[in-house]
XYZ file of C-alpha atoms in Angstrom:
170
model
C 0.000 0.000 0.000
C 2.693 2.463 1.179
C 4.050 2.650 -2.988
C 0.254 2.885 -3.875
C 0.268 6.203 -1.977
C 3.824 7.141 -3.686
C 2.531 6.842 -7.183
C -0.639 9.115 -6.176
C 1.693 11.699 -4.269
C 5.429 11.154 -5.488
C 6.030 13.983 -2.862
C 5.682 12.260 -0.177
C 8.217 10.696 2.874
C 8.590 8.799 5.753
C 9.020 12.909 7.299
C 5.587 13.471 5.387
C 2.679 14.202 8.061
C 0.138 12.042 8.483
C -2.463 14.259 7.478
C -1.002 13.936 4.236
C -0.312 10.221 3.848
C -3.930 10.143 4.855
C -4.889 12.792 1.909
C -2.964 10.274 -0.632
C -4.981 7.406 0.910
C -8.746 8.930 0.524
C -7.475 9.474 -3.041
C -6.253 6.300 -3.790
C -9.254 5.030 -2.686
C -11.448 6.554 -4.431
C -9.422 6.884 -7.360
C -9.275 3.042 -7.495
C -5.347 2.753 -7.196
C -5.700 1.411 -3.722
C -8.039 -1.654 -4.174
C -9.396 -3.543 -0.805
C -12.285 -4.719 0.194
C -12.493 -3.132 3.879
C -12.692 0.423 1.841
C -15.897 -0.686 0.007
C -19.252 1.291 1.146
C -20.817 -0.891 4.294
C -24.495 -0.523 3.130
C -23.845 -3.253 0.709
C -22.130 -5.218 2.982
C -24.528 -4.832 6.081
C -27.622 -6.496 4.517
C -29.428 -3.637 6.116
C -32.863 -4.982 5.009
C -32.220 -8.649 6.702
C -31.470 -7.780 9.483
C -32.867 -5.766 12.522
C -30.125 -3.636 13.906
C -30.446 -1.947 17.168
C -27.832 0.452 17.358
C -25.154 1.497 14.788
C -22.573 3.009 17.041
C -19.178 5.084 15.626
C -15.898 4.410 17.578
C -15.712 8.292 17.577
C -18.587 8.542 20.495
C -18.756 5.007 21.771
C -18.297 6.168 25.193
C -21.557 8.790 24.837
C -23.386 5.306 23.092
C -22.411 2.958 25.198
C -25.314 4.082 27.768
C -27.826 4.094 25.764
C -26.539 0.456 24.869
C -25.993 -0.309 28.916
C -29.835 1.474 29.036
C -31.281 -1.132 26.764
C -29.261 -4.375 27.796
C -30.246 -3.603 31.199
C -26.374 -3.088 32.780
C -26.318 0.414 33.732
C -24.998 -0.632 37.057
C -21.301 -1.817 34.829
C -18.706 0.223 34.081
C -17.605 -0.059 30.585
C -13.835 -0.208 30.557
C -11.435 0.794 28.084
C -13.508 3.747 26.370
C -11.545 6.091 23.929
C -12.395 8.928 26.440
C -10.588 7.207 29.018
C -7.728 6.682 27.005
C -7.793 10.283 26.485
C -9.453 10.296 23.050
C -12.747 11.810 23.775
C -14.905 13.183 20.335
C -14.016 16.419 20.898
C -10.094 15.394 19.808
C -12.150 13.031 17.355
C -13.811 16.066 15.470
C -10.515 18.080 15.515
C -8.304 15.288 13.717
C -11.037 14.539 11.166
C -10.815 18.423 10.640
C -7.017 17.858 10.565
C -6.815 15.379 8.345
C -9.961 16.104 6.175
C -8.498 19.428 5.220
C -5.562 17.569 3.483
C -8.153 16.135 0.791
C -8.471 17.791 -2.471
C -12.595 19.060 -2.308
C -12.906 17.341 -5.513
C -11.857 13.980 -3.629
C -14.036 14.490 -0.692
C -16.870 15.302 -3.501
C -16.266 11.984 -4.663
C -15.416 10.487 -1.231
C -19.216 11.236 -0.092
C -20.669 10.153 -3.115
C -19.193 6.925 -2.909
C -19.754 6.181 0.737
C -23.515 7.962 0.365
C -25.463 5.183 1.193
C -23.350 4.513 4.360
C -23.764 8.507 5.476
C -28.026 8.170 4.626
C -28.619 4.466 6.370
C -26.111 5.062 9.272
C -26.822 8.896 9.826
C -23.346 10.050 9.657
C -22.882 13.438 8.973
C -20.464 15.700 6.166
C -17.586 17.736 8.089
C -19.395 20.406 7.513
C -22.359 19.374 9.754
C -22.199 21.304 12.941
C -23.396 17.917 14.740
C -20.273 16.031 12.995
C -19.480 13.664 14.339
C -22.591 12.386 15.853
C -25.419 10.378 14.214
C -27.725 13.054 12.489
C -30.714 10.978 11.150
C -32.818 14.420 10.328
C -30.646 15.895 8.410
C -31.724 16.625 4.563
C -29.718 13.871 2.868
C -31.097 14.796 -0.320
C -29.936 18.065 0.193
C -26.526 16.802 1.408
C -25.848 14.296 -0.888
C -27.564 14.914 -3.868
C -30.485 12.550 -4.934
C -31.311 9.396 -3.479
C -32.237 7.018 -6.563
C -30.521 3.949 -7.023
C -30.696 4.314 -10.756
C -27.439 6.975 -10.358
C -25.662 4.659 -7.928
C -25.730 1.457 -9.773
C -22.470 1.269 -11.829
C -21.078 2.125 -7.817
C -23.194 -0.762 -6.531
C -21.957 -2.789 -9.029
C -17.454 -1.835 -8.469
C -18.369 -2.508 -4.910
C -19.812 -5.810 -5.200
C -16.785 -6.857 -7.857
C -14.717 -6.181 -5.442
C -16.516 -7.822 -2.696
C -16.494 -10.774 -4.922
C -12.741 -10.943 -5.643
C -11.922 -10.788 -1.850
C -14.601 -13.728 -0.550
């Protein structure tokens, strides 16, 4: 992977930051050059139809979600260990390294970025940088109005990359 991101930026080093490195990832990415199936959208891979989820929690704010998980489970009287705010990681240092490292993308990448992953930001509610409620789950936000529309008919030659490469991994 690391000569993947070299071809896309030949500027960058080992002394390159990683707000950077990450800038030449997101564009390999979506650019194709970096090909593996753990960067596919999730909606296709979730079988959101089949089957009932719950909760659909973000490692950014699991330690605001875990109570309402504890709240439903009945085990409010637990302490969940080993939180990301404990480890000094709360979402507030969350939001400002997305910001950090978001900034490195060209906006023509993170164009593409959210189109690609736009079925992931409508079913899971996640929300654009620009959200003020980033990075918390936003499920009234105007998606349409985010992403652009919501027809399948534009996102099928998408639908049909991801599953290809869904295929080639299984």
């Amino acid at each position: 992977m690391k000569g993947d991101m070299i071809n896309i930026d030949p500027s960058l080093t080992a002394d390159s930051s990683d707000a950077d490195k990450f800038a030449a990832f997101a564009e390999g990415v979506i650019k194709g050059t970096i090909k593996n199936f753990h960067f596919v959208p999730q909606a296709g891979k979730m079988k959101i139809c089949d089957f009932p989820y719950d909760l659909i929690a973000q490692t950014e704010t699991t330690s605001q979600q875990i109570s309402a998980v504890q709240e439903h489970t009945n085990t409010t009287q637990f302490e969940f260990p080993g939180s990301r705010s404990e480890a000094g990681y709360d979402s507030v240092a969350t939001v400002h390294l997305a910001h950090e490292f978001y900034d490195k993308v060209k906006p023509e990448i993170m164009d593409q970025i959210y189109q690609y992953y736009k079925w992931d930001f409508v079913l899971m509610g996640y929300t654009k940088l620009s959200n003020p409620n980033f990075p918390y789950l936003d499920f009234e936000q105007d998606f349409e109005k985010e992403f652009g529309p919501l027809d399948t008919e534009s996102n099928k030659p998408h639908i049909e990359n991801v599953n290809d490469i869904i295929r080639k991994a299984g």
